[in-house]
CSV table of C-alpha atoms in Angstrom, one decimal:
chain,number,residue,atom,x,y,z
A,588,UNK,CA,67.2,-17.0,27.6
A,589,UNK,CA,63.4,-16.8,26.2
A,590,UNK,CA,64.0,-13.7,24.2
A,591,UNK,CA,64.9,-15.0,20.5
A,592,UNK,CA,62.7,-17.7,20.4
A,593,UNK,CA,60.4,-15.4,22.1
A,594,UNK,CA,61.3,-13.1,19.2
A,595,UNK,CA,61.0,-15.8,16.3
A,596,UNK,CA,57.2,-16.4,17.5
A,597,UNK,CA,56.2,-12.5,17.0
A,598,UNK,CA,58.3,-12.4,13.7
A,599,UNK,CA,56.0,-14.8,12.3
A,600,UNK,CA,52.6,-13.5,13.9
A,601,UNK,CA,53.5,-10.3,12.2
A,602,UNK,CA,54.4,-11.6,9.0
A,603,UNK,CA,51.0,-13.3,8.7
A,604,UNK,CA,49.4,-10.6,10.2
A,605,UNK,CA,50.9,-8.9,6.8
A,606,UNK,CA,49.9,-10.9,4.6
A,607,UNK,CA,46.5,-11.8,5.4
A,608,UNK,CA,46.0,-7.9,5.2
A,609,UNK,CA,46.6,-7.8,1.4
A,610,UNK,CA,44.1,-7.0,-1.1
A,611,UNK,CA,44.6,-10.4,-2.2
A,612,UNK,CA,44.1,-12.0,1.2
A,613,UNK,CA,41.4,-10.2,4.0
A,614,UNK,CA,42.6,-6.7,1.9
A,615,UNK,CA,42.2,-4.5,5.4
A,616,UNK,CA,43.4,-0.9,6.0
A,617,UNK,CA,44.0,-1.1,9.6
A,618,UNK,CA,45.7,-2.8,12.0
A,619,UNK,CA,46.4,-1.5,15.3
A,620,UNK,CA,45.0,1.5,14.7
A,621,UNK,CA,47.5,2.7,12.1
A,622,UNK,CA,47.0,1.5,8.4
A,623,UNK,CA,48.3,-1.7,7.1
A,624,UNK,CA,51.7,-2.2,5.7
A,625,UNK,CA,50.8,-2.6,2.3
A,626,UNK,CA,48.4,0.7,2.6
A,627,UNK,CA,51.9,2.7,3.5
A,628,UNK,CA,54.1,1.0,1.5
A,629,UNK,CA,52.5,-0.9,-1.3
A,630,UNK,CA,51.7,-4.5,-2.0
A,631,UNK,CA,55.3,-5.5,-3.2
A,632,UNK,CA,57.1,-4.1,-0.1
A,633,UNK,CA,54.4,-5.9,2.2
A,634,UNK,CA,54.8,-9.1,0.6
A,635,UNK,CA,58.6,-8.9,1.2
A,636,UNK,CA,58.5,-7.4,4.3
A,637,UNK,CA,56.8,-10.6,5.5
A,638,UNK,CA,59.1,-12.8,3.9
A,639,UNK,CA,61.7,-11.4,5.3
A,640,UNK,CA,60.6,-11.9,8.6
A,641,UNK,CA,59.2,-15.4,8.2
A,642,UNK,CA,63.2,-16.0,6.9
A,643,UNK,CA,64.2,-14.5,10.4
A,644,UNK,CA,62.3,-16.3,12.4
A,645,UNK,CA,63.8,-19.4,11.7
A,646,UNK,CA,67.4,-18.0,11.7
A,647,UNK,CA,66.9,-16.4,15.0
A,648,UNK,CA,66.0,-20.1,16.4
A,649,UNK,CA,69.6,-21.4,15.4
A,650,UNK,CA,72.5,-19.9,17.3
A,651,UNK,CA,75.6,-22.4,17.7
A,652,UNK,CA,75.4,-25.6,20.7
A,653,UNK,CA,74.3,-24.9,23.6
A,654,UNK,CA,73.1,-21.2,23.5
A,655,UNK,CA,72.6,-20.0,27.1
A,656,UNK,CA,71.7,-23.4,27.8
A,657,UNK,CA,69.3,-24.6,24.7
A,658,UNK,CA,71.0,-27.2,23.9
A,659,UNK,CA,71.5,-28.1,19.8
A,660,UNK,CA,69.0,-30.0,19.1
A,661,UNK,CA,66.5,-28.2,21.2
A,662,UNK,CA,66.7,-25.5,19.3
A,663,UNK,CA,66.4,-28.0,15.9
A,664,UNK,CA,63.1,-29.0,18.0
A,665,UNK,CA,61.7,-25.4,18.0
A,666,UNK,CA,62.7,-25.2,14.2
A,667,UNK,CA,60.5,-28.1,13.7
A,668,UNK,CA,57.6,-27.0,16.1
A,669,UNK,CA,58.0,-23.5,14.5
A,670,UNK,CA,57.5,-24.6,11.1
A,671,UNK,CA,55.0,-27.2,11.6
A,672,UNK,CA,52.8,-24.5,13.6
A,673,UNK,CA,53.0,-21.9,10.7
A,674,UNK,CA,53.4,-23.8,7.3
A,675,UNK,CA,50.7,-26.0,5.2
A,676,UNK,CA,50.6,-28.5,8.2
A,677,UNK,CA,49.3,-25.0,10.3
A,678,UNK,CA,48.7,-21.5,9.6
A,679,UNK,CA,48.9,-21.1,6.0
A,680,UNK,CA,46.7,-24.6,5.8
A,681,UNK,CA,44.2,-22.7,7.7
A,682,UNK,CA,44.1,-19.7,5.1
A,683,UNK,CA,43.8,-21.9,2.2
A,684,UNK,CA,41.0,-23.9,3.9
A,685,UNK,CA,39.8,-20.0,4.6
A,686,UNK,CA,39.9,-19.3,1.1
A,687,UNK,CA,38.2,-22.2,0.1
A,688,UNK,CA,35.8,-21.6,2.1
A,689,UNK,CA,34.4,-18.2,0.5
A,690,UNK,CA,31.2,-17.5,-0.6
A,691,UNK,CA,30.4,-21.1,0.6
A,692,UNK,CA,27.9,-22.6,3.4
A,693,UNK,CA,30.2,-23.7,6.4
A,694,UNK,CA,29.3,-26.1,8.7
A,695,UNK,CA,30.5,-25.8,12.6
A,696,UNK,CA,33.3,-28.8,12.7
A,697,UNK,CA,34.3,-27.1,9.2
A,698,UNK,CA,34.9,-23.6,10.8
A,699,UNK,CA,36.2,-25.4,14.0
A,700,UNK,CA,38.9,-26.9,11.5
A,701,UNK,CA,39.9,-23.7,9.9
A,702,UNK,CA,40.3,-22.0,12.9
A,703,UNK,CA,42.6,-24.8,15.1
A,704,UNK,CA,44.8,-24.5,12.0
A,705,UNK,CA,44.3,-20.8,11.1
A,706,UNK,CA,45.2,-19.5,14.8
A,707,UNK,CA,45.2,-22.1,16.7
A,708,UNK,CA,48.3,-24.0,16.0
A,709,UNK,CA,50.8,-21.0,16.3
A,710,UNK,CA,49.4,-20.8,19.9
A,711,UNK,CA,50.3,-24.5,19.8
A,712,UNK,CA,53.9,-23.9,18.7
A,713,UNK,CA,54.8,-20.9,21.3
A,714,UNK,CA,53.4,-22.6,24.3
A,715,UNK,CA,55.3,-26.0,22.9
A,716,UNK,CA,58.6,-24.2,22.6
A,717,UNK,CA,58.2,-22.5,26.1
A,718,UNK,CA,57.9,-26.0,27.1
A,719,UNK,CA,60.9,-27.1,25.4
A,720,UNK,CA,62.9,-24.8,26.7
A,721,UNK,CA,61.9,-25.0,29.9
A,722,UNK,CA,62.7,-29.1,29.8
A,723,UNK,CA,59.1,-29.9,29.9
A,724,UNK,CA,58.5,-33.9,30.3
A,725,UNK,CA,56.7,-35.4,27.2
A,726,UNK,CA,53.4,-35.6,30.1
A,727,UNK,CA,54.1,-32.1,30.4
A,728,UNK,CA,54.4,-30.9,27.3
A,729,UNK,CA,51.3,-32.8,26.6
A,730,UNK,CA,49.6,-30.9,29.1
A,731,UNK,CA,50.7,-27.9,27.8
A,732,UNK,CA,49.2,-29.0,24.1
A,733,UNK,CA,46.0,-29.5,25.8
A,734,UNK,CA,46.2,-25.8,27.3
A,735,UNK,CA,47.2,-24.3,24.2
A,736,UNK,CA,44.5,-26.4,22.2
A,737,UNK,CA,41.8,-25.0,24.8
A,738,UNK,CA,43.2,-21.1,24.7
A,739,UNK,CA,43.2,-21.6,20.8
A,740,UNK,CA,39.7,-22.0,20.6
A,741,UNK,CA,38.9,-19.4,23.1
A,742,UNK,CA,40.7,-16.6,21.5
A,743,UNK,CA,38.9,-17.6,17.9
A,744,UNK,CA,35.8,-17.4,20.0
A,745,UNK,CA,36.4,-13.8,21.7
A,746,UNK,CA,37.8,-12.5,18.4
A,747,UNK,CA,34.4,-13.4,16.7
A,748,UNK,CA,32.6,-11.9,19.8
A,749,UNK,CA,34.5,-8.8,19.7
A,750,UNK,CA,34.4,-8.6,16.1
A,751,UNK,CA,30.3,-8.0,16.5
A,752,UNK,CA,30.3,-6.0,19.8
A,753,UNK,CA,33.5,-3.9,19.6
A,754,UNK,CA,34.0,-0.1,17.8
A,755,UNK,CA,37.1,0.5,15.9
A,756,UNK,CA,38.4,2.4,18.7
A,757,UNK,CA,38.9,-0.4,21.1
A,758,UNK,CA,39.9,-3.0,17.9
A,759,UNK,CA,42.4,-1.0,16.3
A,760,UNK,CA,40.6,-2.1,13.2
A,761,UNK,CA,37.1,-2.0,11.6
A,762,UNK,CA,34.7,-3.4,13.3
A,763,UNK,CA,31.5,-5.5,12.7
A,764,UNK,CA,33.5,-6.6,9.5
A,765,UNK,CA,32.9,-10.5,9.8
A,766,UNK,CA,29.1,-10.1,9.4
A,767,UNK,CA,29.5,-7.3,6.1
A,768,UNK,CA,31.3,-10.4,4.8
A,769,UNK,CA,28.8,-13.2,5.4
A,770,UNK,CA,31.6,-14.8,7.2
A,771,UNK,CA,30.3,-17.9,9.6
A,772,UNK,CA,31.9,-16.9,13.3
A,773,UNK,CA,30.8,-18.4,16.8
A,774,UNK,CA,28.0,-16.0,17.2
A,775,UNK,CA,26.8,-16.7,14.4
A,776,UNK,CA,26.4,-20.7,15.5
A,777,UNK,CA,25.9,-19.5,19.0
A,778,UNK,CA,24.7,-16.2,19.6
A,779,UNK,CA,26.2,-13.7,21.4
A,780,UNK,CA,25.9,-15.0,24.9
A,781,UNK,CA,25.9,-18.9,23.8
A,782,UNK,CA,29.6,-18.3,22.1
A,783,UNK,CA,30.7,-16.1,25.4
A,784,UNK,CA,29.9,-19.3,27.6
A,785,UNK,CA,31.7,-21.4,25.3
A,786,UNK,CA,34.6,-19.4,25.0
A,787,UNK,CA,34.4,-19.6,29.4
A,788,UNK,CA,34.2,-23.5,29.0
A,789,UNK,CA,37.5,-23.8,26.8
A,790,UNK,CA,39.2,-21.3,29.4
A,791,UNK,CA,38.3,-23.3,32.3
A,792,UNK,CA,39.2,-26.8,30.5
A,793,UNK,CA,42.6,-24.8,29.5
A,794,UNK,CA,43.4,-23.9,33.6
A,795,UNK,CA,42.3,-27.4,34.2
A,796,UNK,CA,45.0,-29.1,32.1
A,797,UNK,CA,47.3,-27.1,34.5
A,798,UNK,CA,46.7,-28.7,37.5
A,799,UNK,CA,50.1,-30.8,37.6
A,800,UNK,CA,51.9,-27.7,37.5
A,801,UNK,CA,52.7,-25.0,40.8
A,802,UNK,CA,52.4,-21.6,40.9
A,803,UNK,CA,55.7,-21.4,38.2
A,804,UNK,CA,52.5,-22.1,35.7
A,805,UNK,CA,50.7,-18.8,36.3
A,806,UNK,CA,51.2,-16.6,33.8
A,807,UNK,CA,49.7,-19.5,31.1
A,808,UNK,CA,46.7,-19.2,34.1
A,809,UNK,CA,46.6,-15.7,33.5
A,810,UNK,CA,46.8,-15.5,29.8
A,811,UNK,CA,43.9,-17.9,29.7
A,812,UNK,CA,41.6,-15.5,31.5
A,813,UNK,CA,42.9,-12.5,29.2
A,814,UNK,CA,41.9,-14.1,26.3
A,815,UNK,CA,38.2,-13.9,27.3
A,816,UNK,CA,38.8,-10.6,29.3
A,817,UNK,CA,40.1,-8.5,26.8
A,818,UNK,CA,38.4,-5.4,24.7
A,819,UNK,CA,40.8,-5.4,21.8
B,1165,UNK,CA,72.4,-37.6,2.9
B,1166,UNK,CA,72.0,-34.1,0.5
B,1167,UNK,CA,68.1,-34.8,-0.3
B,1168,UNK,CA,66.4,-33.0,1.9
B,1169,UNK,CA,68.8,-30.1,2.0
B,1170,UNK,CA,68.7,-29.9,-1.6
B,1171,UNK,CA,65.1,-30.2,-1.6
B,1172,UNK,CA,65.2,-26.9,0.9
B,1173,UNK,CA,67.0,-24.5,-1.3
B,1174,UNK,CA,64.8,-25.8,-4.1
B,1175,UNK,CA,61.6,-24.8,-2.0
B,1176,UNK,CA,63.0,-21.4,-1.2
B,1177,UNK,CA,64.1,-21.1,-4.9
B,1178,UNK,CA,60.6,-21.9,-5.8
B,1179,UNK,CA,59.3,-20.0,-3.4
B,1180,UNK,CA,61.0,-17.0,-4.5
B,1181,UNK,CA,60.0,-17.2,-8.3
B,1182,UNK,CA,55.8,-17.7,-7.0
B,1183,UNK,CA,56.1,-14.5,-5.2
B,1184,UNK,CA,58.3,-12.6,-8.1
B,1185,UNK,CA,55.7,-13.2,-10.7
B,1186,UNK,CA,53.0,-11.5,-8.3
B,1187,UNK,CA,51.5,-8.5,-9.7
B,1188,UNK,CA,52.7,-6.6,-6.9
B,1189,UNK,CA,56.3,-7.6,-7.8
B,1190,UNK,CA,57.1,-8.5,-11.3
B,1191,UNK,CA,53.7,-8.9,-12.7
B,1192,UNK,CA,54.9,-12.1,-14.9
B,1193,UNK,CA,52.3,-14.5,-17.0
B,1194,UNK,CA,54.3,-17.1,-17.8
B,1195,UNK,CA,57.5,-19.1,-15.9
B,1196,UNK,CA,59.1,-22.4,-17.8
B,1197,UNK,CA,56.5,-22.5,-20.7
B,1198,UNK,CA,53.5,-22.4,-17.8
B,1199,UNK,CA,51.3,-19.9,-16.6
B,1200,UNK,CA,52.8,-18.4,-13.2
B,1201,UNK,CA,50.8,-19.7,-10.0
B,1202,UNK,CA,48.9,-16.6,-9.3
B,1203,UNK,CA,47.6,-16.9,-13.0
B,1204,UNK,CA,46.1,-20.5,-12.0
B,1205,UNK,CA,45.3,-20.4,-8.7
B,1206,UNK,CA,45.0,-16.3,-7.7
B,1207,UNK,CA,47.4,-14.3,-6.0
B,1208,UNK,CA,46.5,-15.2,-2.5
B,1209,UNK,CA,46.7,-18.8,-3.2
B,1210,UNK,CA,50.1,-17.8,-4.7
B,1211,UNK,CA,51.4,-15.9,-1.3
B,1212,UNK,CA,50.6,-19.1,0.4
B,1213,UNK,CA,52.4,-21.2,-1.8
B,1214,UNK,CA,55.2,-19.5,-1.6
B,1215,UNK,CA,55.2,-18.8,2.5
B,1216,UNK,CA,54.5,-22.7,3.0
B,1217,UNK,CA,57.2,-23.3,0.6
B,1218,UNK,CA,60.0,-21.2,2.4
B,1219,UNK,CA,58.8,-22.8,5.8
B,1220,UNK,CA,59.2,-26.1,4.7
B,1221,UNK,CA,62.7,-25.3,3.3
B,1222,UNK,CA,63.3,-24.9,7.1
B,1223,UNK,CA,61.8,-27.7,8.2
B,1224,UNK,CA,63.1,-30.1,5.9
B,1225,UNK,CA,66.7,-29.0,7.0
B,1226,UNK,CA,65.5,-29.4,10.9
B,1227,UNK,CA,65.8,-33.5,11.9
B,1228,UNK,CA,67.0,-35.0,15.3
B,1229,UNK,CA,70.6,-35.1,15.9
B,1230,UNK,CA,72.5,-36.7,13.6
B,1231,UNK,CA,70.5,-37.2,10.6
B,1232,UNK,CA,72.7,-39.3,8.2
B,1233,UNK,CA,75.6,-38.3,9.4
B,1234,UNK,CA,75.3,-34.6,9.2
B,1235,UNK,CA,74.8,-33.1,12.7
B,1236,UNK,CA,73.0,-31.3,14.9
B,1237,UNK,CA,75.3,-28.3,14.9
B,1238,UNK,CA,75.8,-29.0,11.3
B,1239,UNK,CA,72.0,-28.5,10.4
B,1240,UNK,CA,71.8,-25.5,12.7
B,1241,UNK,CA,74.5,-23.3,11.0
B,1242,UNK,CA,72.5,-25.1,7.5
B,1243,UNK,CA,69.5,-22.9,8.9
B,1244,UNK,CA,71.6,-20.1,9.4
B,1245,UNK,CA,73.2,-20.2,5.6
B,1246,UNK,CA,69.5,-21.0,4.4
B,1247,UNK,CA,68.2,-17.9,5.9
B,1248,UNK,CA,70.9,-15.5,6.1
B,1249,UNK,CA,70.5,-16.3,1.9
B,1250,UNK,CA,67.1,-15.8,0.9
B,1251,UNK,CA,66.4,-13.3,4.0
B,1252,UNK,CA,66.7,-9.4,4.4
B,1253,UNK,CA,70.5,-9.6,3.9
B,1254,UNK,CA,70.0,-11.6,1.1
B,1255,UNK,CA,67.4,-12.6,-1.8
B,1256,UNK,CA,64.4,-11.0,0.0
B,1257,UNK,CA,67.1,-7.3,0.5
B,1258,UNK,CA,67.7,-7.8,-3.3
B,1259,UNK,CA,64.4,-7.6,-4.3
B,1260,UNK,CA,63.8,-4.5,-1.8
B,1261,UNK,CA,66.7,-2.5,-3.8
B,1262,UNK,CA,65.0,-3.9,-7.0
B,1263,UNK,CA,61.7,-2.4,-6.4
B,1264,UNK,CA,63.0,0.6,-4.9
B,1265,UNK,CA,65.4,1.2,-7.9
B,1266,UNK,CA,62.5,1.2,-10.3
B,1267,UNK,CA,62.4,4.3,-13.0
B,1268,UNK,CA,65.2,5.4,-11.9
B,1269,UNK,CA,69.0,5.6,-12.9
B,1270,UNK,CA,71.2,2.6,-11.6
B,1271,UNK,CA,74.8,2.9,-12.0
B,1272,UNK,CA,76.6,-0.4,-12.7
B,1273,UNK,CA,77.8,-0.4,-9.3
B,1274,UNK,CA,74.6,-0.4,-7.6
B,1275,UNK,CA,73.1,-2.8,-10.1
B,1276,UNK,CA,76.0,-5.4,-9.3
B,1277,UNK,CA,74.9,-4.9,-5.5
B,1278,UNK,CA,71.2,-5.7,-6.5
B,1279,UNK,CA,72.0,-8.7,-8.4
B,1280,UNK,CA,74.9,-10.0,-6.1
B,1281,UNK,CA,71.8,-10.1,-3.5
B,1282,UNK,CA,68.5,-11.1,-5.5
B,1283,UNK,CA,70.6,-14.4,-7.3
B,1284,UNK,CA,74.3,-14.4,-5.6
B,1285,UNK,CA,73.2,-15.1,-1.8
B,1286,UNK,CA,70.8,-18.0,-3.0
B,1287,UNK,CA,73.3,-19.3,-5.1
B,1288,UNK,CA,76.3,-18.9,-2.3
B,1289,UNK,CA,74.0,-20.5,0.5
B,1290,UNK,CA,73.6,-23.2,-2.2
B,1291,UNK,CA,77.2,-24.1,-2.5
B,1292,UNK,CA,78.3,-23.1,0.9
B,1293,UNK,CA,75.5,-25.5,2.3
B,1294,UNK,CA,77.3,-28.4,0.1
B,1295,UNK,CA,80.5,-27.8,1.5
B,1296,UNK,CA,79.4,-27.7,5.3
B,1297,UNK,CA,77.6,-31.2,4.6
B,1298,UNK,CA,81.0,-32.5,3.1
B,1299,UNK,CA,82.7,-31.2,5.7
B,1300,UNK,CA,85.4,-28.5,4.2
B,1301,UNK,CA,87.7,-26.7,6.0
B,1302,UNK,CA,87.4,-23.0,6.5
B,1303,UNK,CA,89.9,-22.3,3.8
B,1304,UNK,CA,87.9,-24.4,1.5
B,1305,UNK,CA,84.7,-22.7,2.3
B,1306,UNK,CA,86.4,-19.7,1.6
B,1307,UNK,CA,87.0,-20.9,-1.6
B,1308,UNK,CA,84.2,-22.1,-2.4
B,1309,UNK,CA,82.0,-19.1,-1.7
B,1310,UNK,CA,84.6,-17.2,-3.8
B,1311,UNK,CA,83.2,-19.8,-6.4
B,1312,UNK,CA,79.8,-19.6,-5.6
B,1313,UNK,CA,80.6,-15.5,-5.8
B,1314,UNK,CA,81.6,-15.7,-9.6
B,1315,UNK,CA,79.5,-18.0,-10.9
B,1316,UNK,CA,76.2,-15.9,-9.2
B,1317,UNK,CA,77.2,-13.0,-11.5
B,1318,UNK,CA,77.7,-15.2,-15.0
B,1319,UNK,CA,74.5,-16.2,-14.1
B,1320,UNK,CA,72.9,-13.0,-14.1
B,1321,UNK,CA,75.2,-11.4,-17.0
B,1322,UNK,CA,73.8,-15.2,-18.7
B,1323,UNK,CA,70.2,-14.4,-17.5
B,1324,UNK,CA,70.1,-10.6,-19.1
B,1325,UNK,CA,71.9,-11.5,-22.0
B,1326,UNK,CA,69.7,-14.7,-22.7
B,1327,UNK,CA,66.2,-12.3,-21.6
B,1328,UNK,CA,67.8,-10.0,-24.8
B,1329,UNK,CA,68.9,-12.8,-27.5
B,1330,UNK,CA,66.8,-15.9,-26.2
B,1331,UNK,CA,63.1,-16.4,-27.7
B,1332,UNK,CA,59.6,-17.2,-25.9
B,1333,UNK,CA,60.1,-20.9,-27.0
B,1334,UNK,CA,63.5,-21.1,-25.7
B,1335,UNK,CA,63.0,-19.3,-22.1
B,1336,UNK,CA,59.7,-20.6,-21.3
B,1337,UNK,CA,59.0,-17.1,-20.4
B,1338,UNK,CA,58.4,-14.0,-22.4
B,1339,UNK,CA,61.5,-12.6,-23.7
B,1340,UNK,CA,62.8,-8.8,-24.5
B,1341,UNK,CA,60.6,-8.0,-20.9
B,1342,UNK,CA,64.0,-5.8,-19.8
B,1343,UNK,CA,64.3,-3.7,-22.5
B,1344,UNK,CA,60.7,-3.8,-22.9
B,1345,UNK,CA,60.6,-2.5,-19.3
B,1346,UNK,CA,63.9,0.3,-19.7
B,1347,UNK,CA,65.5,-2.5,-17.1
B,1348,UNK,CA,69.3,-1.5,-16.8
B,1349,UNK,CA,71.0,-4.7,-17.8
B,1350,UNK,CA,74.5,-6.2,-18.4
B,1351,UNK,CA,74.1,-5.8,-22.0
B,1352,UNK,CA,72.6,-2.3,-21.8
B,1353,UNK,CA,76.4,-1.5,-19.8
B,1354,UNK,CA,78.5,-3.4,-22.1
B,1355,UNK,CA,76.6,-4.5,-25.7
B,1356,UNK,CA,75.4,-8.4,-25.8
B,1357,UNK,CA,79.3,-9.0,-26.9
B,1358,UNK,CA,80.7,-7.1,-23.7
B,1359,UNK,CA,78.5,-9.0,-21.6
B,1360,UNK,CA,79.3,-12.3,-22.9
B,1361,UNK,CA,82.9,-12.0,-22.5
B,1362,UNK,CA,82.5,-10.3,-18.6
B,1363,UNK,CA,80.1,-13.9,-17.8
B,1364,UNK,CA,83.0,-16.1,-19.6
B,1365,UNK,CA,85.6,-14.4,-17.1
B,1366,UNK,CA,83.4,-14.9,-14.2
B,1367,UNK,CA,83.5,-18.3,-15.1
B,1368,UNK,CA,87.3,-18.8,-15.8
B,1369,UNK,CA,87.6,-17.2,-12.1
B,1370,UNK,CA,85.2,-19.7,-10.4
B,1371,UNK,CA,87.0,-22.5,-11.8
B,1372,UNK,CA,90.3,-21.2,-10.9
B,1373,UNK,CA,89.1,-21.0,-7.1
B,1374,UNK,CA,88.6,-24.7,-7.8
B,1375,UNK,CA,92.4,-25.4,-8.0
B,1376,UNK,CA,93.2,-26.9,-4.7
B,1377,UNK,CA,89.9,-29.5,-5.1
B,1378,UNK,CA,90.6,-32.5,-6.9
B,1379,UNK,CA,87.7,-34.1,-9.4
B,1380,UNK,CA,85.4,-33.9,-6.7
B,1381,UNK,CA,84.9,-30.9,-7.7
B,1382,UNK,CA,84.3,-31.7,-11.2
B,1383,UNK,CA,80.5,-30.8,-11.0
B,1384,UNK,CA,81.2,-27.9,-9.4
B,1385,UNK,CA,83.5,-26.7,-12.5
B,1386,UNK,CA,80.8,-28.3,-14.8
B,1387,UNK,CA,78.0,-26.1,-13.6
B,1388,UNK,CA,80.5,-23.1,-13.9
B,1389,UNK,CA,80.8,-23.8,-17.9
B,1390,UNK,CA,76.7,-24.7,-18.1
B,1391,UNK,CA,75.9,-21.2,-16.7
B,1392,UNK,CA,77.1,-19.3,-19.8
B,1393,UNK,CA,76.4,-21.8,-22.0
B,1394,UNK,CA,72.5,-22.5,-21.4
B,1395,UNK,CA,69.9,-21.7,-24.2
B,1396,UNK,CA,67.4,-21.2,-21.6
């Protein structure tokens, strides 16, 4: 039942993740491990490529009534949620505020900012739409926001962490390339260990917003913890 | 009732012509007598623009049930035209053949395929997204996509013909670029007169799909006769 939407959510993580590798954008070589699309085929082909699936995103969202049980205007819902999570409102918002940003002194609420709409609000829109689909009550899916909110900010956090202690190996990618840059992360603000306890807090305030919810809920428990687990 | 769908096409149309004037794509400098956005504003403010346009295209076609009359089911097979359009299968697959057809020999064939995706699937969402709203049958969607068909080549054998006869002041954009750039063309098949007769025929066989509509229709036919016509 999951899998399109499921499917429309990675179509647009890897169309941004696209994108923001251009020369124009973060201009990286590797992603993965393996060098970026634009690397292999050139910035015009990139640039499509992730056009064409932010365009399929959206039209795997919108099957006739009622698909295997998403009813109509459900699935108009996770349009909305989809777009509002990734367009000016969202994701792209938080790469022109990124832009912006360059080359200037950022304060913490500033980067804070950036980030909820830079990553945070596509993690916003998939655990939304899971809601959605699963019927979620509006105190629910309120719930959920809160979660998602929480696991936002703790992924931006580990990412800057692993960003500084990492090796290319484990990232897939360069590493140690936020500092090169002069770009303000949590560490930066924090420290090493002061931005790992933070990113702890918003995990445990995430698990928190959970507690209305039975055992059904454990995999959002369990990606929580990831986020701050992981090495890559 | 049409505004917001009409505003969506015009987003992704928009959309479309930001990320065509990219240097990666067609490298243009100036679009309707301005410079392009990646001239102004740098070419990954220009990506931006044109990904937050083409979300809120979606978006703007996505309301609760029955907005104004046109309804749920309504809007999501609107999404569905919208993308199926300007996506892989459509625009965005146009522009893939375009690039990869660069430098080398394009038989007429292959360049009608090109063009019937880069401007005919915009241009048929367009007209089949009208008659869904107004509610035609299947025979008279048939119809009018047989329109929208015909009048998406005159528009190109127009655009080639106009990009060979047209001046700066007239286009808004540099003229002469195709021959300029050894682009096969309409009139580099058939001469500038050849051409113009081929779009004038295109026309006379959109308007006759027309036939069974009565005045209703009469902008439809009106835009038919403007495509051939226009200075610009």
């Amino acid at each position: 039942m999951m899998l399109p939407f499921a499917a429309s959510l990675e179509f647009v993580h890897t169309y941004s993740l696209i994108h923001d590798d251009l020369p124009a954008m973060d201009d990286d070589d590797y992603r993965r491990g393996r060098l970026t699309n634009h690397k292999v085929y050139g910035d015009g082909m990139a640039i499509l490529a992730g056009d064409a699936l932010l365009t399929m995103a959206f039209e795997l969202c919108c099957h006739h009534a009622d698909h295997n049980g998403v009813t109509a205007n459900q699935q108009l819902h996770i349009v909305r949620e989809l777009s509002y999570g990734s367009g000016h409102q969202g994701m792209v918002g938080g790469q022109v505020m990124d832009i912006q940003a360059e080359n200037r002194e950022v304060e913490l609420a500033h980067l804070q900012k950036i980030h909820s709409h830079k990553t945070g609000q596509l993690i916003r829109a998939s655990v939304r739409i899971g809601g959605i689909i699963g019927g979620a009550s509006s105190i629910q899916l309120e719930s959920l926001t809160g979660y998602a909110e929480d696991i936002g900010l703790a992924f931006q956090i580990a990412d800057d962490v692993l960003n500084m202690v990492g090796t290319r190996e484990e990232l897939g990618k360069d590493a140690g390339t936020d500092e090169q840059r002069g770009k303000k992360t949590y560490p930066s603000f924090f420290g090493i260990d002061g931005a790992r306890q933070l990113g702890k807090e918003c995990v445990e305030r995430a698990v928190k917003r959970l507690e209305s919810f039975d055992h059904q809920a454990d995999p959002l428990r369990h990606i929580a913890t990831y986020i701050i687990e992981r090495r890559s």
